[in-house]
Coordinates of C-alpha atoms and ligand atoms in Angstrom, one line a residue:
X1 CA 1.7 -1.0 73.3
X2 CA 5.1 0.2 74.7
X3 CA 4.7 3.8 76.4
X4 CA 6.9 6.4 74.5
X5 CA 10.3 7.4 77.1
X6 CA 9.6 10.5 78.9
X7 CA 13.3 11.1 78.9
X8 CA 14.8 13.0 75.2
X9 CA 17.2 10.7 72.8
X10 CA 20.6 11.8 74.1
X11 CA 22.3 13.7 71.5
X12 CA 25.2 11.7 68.7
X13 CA 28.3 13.5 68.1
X14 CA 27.2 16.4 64.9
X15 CA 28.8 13.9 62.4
X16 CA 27.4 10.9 63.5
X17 CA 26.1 9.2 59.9
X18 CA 22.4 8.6 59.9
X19 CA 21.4 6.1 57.2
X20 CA 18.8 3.4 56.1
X21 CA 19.5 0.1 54.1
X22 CA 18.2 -2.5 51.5
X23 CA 19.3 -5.1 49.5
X24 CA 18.9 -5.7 45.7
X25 CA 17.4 -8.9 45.5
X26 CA 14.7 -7.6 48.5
X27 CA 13.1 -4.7 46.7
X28 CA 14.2 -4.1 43.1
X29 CA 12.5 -6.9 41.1
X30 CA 12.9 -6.4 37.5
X31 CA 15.1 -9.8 37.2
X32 CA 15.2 -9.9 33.5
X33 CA 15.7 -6.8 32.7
X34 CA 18.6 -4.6 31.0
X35 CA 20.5 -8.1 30.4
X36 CA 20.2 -9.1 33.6
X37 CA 21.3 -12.8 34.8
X38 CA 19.6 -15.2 37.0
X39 CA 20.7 -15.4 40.8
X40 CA 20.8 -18.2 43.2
X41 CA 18.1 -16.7 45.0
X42 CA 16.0 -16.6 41.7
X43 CA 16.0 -20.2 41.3
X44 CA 15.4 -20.9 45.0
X45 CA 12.0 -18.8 45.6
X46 CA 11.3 -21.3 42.2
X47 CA 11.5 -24.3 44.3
X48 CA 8.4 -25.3 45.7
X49 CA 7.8 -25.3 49.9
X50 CA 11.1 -22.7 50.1
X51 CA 9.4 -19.9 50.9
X52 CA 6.8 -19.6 53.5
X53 CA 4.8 -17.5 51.3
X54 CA 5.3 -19.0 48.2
X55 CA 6.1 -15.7 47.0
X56 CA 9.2 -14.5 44.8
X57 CA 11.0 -11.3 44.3
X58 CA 10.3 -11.1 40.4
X59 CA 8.3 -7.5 41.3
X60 CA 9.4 -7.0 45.4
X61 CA 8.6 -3.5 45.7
X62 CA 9.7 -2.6 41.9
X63 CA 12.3 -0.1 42.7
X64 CA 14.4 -0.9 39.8
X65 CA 11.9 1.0 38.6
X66 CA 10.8 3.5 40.9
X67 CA 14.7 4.4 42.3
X68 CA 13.6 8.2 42.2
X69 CA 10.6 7.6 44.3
X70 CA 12.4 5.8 46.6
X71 CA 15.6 8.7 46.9
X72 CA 12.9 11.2 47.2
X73 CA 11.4 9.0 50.4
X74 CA 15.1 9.0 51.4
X75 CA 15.5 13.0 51.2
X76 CA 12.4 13.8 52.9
X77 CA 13.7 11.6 56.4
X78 CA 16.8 13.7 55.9
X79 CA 19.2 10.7 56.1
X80 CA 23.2 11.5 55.1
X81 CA 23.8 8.2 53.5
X82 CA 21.6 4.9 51.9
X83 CA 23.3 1.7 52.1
X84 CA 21.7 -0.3 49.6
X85 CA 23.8 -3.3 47.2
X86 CA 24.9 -3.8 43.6
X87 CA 22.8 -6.8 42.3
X88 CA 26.0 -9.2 41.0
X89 CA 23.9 -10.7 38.4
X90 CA 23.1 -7.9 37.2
X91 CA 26.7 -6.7 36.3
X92 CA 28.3 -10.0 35.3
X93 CA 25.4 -12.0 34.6
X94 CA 27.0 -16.0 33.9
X95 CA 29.0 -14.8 36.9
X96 CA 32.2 -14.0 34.5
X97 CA 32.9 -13.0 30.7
X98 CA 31.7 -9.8 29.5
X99 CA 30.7 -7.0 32.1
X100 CA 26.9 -6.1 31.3
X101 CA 27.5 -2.2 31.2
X102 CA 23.6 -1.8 31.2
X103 CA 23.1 -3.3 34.7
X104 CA 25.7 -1.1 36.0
X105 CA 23.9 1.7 34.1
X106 CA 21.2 0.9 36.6
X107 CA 23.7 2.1 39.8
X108 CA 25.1 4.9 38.0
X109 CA 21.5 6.1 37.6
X110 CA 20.4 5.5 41.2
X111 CA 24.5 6.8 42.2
X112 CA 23.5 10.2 40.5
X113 CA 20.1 10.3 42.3
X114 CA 21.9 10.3 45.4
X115 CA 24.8 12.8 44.9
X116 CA 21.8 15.5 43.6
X117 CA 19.4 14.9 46.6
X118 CA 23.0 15.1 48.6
X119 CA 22.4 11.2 50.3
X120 CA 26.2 9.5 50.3
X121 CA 25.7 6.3 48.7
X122 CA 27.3 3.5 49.9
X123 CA 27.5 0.2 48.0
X124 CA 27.6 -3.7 49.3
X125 CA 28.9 -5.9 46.6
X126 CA 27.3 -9.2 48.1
X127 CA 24.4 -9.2 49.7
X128 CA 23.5 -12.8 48.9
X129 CA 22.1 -12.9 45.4
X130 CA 25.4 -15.2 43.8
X131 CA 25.1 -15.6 40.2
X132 CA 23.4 -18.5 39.6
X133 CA 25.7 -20.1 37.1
X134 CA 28.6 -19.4 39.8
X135 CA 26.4 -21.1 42.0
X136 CA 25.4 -24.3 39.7
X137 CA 29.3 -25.0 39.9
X138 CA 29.5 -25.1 43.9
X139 CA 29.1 -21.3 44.6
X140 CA 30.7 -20.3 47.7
X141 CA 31.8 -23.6 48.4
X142 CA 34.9 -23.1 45.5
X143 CA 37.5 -20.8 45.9
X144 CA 37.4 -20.2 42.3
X145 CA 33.9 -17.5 43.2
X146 CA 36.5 -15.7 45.6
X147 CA 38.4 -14.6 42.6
X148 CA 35.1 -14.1 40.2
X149 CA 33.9 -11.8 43.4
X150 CA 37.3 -9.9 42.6
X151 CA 37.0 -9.6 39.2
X152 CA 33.0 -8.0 39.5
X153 CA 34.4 -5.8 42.6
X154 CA 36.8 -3.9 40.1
X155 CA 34.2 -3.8 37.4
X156 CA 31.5 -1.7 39.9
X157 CA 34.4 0.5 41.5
X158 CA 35.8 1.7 38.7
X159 CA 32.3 3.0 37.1
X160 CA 31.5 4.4 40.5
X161 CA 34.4 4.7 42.4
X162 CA 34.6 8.9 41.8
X163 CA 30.6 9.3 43.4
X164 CA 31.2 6.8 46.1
X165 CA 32.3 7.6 49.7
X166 CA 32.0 4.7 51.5
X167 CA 32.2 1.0 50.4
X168 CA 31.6 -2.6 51.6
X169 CA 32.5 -5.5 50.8
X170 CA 30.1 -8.6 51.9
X171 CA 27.0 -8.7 54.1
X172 CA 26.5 -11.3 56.6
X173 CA 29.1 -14.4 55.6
X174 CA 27.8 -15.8 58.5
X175 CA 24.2 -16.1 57.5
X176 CA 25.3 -17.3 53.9
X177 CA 27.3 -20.1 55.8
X178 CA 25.2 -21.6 58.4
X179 CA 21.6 -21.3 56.5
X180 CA 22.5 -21.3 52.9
X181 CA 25.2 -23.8 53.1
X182 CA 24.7 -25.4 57.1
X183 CA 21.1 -25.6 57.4
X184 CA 19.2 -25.2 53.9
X185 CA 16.9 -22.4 55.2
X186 CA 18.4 -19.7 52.8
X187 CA 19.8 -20.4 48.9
X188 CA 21.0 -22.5 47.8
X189 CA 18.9 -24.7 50.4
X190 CA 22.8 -26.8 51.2
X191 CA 22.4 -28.7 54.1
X192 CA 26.2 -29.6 54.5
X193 CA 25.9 -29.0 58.6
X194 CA 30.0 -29.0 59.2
X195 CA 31.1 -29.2 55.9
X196 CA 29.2 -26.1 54.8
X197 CA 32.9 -24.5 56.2
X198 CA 34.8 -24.1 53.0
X199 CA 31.6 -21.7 52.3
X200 CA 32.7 -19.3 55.2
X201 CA 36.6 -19.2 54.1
X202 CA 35.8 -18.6 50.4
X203 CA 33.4 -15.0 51.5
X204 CA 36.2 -13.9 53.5
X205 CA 38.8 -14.6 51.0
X206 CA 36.7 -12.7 48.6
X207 CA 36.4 -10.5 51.5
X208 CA 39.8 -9.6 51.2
X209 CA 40.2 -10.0 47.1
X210 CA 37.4 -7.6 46.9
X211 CA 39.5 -4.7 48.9
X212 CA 42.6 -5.4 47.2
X213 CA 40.6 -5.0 44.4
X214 CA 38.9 -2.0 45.2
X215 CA 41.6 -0.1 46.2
X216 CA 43.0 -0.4 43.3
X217 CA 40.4 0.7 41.1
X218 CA 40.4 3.9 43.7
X219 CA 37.6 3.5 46.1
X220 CA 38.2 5.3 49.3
X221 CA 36.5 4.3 53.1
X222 CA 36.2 0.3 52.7
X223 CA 34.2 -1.8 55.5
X224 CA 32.1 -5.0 55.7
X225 CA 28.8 -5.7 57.3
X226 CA 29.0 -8.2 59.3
X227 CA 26.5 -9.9 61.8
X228 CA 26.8 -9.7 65.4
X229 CA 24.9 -11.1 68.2
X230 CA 25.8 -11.4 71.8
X231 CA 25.7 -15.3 73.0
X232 CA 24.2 -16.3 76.3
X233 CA 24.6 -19.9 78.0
X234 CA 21.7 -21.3 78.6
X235 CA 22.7 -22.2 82.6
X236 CA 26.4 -22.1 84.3
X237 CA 26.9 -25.5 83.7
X238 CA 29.6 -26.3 81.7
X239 CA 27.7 -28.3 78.8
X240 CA 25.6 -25.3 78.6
X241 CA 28.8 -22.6 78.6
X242 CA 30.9 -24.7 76.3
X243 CA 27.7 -25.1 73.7
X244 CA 27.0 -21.0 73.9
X245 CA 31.4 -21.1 73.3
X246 CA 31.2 -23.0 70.4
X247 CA 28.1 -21.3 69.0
X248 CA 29.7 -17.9 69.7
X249 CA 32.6 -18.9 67.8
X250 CA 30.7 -20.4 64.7
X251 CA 28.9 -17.0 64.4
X252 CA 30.8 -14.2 65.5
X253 CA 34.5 -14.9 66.0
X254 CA 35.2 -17.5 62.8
X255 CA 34.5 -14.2 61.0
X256 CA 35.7 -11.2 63.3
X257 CA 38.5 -12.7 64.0
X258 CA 40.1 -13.6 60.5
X259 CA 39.4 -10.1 59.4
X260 CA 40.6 -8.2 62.5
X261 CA 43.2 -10.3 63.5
X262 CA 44.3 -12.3 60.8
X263 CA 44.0 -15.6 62.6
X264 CA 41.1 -17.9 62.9
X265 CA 39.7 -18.5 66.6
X266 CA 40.7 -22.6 66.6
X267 CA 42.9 -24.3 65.3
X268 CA 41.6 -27.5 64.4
X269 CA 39.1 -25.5 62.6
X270 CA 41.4 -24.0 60.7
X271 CA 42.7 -27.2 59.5
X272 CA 39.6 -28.4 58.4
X273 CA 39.6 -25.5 55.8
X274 CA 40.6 -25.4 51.7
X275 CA 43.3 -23.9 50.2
X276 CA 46.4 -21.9 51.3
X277 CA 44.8 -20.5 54.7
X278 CA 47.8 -19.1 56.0
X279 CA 48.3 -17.0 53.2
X280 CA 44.9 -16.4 52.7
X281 CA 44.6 -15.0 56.0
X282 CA 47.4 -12.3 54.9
X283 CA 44.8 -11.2 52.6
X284 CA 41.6 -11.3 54.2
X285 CA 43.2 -9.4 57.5
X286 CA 44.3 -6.6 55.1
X287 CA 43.7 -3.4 57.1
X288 CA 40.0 -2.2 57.0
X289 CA 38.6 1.8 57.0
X290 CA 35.6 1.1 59.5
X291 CA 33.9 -2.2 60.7
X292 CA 30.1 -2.6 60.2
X293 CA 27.8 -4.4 62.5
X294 CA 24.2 -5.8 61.7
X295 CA 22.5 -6.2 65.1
X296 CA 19.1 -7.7 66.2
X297 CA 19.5 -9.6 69.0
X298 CA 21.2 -11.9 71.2
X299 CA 20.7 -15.5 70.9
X300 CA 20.6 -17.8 74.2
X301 CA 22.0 -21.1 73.6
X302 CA 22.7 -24.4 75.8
X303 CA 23.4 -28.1 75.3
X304 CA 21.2 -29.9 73.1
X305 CA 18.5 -31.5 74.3
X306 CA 17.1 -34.6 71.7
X307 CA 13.5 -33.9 71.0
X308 CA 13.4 -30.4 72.2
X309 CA 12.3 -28.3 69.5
X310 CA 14.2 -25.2 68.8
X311 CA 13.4 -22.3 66.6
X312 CA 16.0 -20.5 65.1
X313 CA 14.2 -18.4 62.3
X314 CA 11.5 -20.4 62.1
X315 CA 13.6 -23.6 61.3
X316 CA 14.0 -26.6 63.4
X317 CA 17.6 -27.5 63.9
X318 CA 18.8 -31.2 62.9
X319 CA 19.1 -32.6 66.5
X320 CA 22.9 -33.7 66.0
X321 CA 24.0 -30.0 66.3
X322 CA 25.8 -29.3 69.5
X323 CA 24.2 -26.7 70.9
X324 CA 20.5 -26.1 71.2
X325 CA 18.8 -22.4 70.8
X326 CA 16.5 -21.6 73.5
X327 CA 13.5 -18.9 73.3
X328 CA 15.0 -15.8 75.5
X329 CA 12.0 -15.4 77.6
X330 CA 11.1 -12.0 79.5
X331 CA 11.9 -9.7 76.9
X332 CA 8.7 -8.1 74.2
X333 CA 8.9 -9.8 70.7
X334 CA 8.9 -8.2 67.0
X335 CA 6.3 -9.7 64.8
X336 CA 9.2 -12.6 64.0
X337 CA 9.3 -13.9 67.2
X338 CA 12.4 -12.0 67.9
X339 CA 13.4 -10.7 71.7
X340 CA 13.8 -6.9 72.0
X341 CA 17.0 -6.8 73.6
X342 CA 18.4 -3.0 73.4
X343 CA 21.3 -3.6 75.7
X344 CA 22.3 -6.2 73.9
X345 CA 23.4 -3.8 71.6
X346 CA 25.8 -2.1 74.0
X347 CA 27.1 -5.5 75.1
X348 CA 27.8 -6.2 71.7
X349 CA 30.0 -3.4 70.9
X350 CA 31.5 -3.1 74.3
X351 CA 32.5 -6.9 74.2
X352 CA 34.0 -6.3 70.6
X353 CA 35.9 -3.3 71.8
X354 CA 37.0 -5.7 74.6
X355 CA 38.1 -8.2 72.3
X356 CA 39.7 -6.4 69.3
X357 CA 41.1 -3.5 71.3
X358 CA 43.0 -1.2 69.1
X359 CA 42.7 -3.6 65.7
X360 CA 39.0 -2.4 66.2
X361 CA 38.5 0.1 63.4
X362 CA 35.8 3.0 63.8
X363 CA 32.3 1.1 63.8
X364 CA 29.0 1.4 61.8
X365 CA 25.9 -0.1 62.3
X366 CA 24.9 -1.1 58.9
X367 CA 21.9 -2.6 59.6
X368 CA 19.7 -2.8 62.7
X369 CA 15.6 -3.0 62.7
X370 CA 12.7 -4.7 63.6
X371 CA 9.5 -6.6 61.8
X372 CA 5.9 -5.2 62.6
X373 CA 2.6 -5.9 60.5
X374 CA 1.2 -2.5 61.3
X375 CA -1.3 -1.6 58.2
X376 CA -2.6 1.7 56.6
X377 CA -5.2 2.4 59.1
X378 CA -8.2 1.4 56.5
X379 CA -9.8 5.6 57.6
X380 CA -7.0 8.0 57.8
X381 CA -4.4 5.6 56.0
X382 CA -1.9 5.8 59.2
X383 CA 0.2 3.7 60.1
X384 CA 1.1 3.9 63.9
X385 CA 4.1 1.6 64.5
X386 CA 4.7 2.7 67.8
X387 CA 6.6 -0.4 68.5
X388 CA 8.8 0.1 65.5
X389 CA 9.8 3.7 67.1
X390 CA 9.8 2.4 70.8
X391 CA 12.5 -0.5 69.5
X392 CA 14.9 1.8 67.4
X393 CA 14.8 4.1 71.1
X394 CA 16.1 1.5 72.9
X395 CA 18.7 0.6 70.1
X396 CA 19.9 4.3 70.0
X397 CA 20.3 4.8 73.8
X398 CA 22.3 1.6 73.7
X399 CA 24.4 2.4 71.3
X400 CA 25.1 6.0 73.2
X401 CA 25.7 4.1 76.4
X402 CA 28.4 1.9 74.5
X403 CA 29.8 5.3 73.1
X404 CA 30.0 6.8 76.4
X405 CA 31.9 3.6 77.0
X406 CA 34.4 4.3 74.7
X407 CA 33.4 2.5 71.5
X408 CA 33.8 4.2 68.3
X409 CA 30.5 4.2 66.6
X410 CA 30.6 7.1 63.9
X411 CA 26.8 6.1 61.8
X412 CA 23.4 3.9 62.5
X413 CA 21.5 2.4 59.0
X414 CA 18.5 1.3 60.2
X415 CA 16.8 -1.5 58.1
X416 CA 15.0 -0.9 56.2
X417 CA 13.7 2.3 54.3
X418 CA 11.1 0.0 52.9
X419 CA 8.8 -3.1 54.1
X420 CA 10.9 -5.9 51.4
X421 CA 11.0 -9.4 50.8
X422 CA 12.2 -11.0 54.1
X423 CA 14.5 -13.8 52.3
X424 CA 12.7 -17.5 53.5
X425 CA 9.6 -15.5 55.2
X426 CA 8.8 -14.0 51.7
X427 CA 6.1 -10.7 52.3
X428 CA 5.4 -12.2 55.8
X429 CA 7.5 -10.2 57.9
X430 CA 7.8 -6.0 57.5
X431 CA 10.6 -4.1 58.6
X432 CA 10.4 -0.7 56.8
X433 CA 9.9 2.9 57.8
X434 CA 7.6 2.7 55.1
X435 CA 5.1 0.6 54.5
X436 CA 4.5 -1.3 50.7
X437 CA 1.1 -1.8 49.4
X438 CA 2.5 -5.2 47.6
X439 CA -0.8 -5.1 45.8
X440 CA -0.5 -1.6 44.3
X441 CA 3.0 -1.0 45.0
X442 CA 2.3 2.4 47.2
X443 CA 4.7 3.7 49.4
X444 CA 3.1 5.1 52.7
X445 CA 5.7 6.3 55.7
X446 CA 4.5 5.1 58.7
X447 CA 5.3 7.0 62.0
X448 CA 8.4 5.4 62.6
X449 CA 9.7 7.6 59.7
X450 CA 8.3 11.1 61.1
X451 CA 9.9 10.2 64.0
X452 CA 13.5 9.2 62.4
X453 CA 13.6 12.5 60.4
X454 CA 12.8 14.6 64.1
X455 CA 15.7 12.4 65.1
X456 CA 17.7 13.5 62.1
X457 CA 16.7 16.9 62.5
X458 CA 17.3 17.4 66.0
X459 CA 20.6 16.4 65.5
X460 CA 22.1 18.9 63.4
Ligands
LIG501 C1 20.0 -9.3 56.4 C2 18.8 -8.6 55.8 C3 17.5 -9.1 56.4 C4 17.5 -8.7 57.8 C5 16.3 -9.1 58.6 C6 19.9 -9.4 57.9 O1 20.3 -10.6 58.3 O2 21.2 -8.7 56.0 O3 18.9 -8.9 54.4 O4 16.4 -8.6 55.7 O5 18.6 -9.3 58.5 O6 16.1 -10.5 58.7

């Protein structure tokens, strides 16, 4: 058990933005109702050995239905904003035709809820649930979803557009690319390896569709969350630097760098891409509010070596890759097997800064959190995640370091509010501040969420 820092959380700027997150598909369940559509990730928990579980989302942690229990959790940490996401299928549910004004009835609802307990909300458009008839005809693979992602982005701004201070775009292309369309560990279970590409162009371009389109329908603050980690080589030599390069670039600079910069980061990757890419590019690059960052920890990565396995969320990689991820040793692990790497966090953002300079806009971390098992204590009904509070710490001083180190961070979401269904994992792996009885569907905070409202609260 990690000894709690004698020394006080330094204190964030008065207007620093403390938040949690979630995503639709993880916690709202309810997938039939109010007109609702099927998504991609619907049919995948369907298909048999997908999820480790063999668990679905149909009920997650019901907060379709239980939106105002959930707020009220959100207004007793004392948080200034919830970043949660608008479930596509839900609003367009064939993925195009006629808007489904009862699923966005749902978000006004939970919008309203907000504004009166005085929580910001802030909306992501995509956080991986694609229609599922969008993705029956090639899903992110066709540029033609791009321009449906357009369409549904105007539909949601302009019913909430006047309650909604902050927006974003897409979570996470990267993950969509390389396990959903690279590796077949997330929907739709592709396993294109190289040619999952096309899939990485089409979520920027929608990317930058979607903020052309919300502008127009009037939303104000627009961002995108997108993944970060810092890459490590495996050794100095140079198969093992130029394997951590190529990894680095697959995973953080193919989709920085497009959005920031307006260029891709190689060339001969750019020519193995669909489409008009030059003047796609124009579009995507179109001049952002604030930048979000999702952050969990660095990956170490070196040459591959045949017949050594490698876990990489809990998948073995096809041995033709070229680059191998090794375990980063030294370091404690979450309950996923995942380092604990605080400073990586200040790496992170200092090596952005670094690299963006001034086409850096103000950062966010939109999501950053851990996954602990800790239970209801089966007497008192506790639960003492001391881990839980011991890794946010570390994240938080790290994150002041880089601040003190000139990097604009203005807000911290930590995910998640709630324990929710952890995508391939199913209910395996918990990362809330409170803890869900899947059985009973009761909502217990765990100590990790006293001790984020004291941070809260000592802040003001
Ligand atoms: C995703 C979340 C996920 C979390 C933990 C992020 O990659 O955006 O949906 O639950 O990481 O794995």
């Amino acid at each position: 058990m990690p000894a709690p820092d004698p020394v006080p959380l330094p204190r964030f700027p008065a207007d620093f933005l403390w938040g949690v997150s979630t995503s639709a598909f993880q916690i709202e369940g309810s997938p039939a109702a109010d007109g609702r559509g099927p998504s991609s990730w619907d049919a995948f928990t369907r298909e048999p050995g997908r999820i480790r579980d063999g668990s679905h989302a149909d009920t997650a942690t019901d907060h379709y239905r239980r939106y105002r229990e959930d707020v009220a959790l959100m207004a007793g940490l004392g948080v200034d904003a919830y970043r949660f996401s608008v479930s596509w299928p839900r609003v367009l549910p064939d993925g195009h035709g006629p808007i489904n004004a009862r699923g966005l009835d749902f978000y006004d609802r939970l919008v309203d809820e907000l504004c009166t307990r005085g929580i910001a909300p802030v909306p992501t458009l995509f956080h991986w649930d694609t229609p599922l008839a969008l993705e029956e005809r090639g899903g992110w693979l066709e540029r033609d979803t791009a321009e449906r992602f357009a369409a549904y982005a105007s539909a949601v701004a302009e019913r909430l557009a006047d309650r909604v201070p902050m927006w974003i775009t897409i979570n996470e292309p990267a993950e969509v690319t390389l396990l959903g369309y690279g590796l077949g560990e997330h929907a739709p279970g592709r396993q294109l390896v190289f040619d999952a590409l096309p899939a990485a162009h089409h979520q920027l371009l929608a990317h930058g569709l979607g903020v052309q389109a919300l502008r127009a329908a009037g939303a104000r603050r627009i961002g995108v969350a997108a993944s970060h980690s810092p890459v490590w080589a495996a050794g100095d030599g140079h198969a093992d630097r130029a394997a951590a390069d190529l990894y680095d670039l697959l995973t953080n600079r193919l989709f920085a760098d497009p959005i920031l910069t307006g260029a891709y980061p190689d060339e001969g990757l750019a020519a193995m891409l669909p489409g008009p890419v030059a003047e796609d590019l124009r579009t995507i690059s179109a001049p952002l509010d604030w930048y979000g960052v999702n952050y969990y920890n660095p990956m170490l990565v070196g040459a591959p070596e045949p017949g050594t396995p490698t876990a990489f969320g809990g998948i073995g990689i096809p041995a033709d890759l070229p680059f191998g991820i090794r375990q980063i040793d030294g370091y404690e692990q979450t309950d996923f097997g995942w380092p604990v790497v605080p400073d990586g966090l200040r790496e992170l953002l200092v090596g952005l800064r670094e690299r963006y300079g001034d086409r850096l806009p103000p950062l966010y971390i939109t999501e950053n959190g851990c996954s602990y098992g800790d239970a209801p204590d089966p007497v008192t009904g506790r639960v003492a995640d001391a881990r839980r509070i011991a890794y946010h710490e570390g994240h938080l001083r790290a994150l002041h370091r880089a601040m003190e180190q000139g990097v604009d961070v203005r807000g911290y979401f930590i995910w998640s509010i709630l324990d929710n269904f952890e995508w391939a994992e199913g209910y395996r792996q918990r990362f809330g501040l409170v803890h869900v009885d899947y059985a009973t569907l009761e909502r217990t905070p765990k100590d990790s969420y006293a001790w984020y409202r004291d941070v809260i609260e000592s802040g003001r």
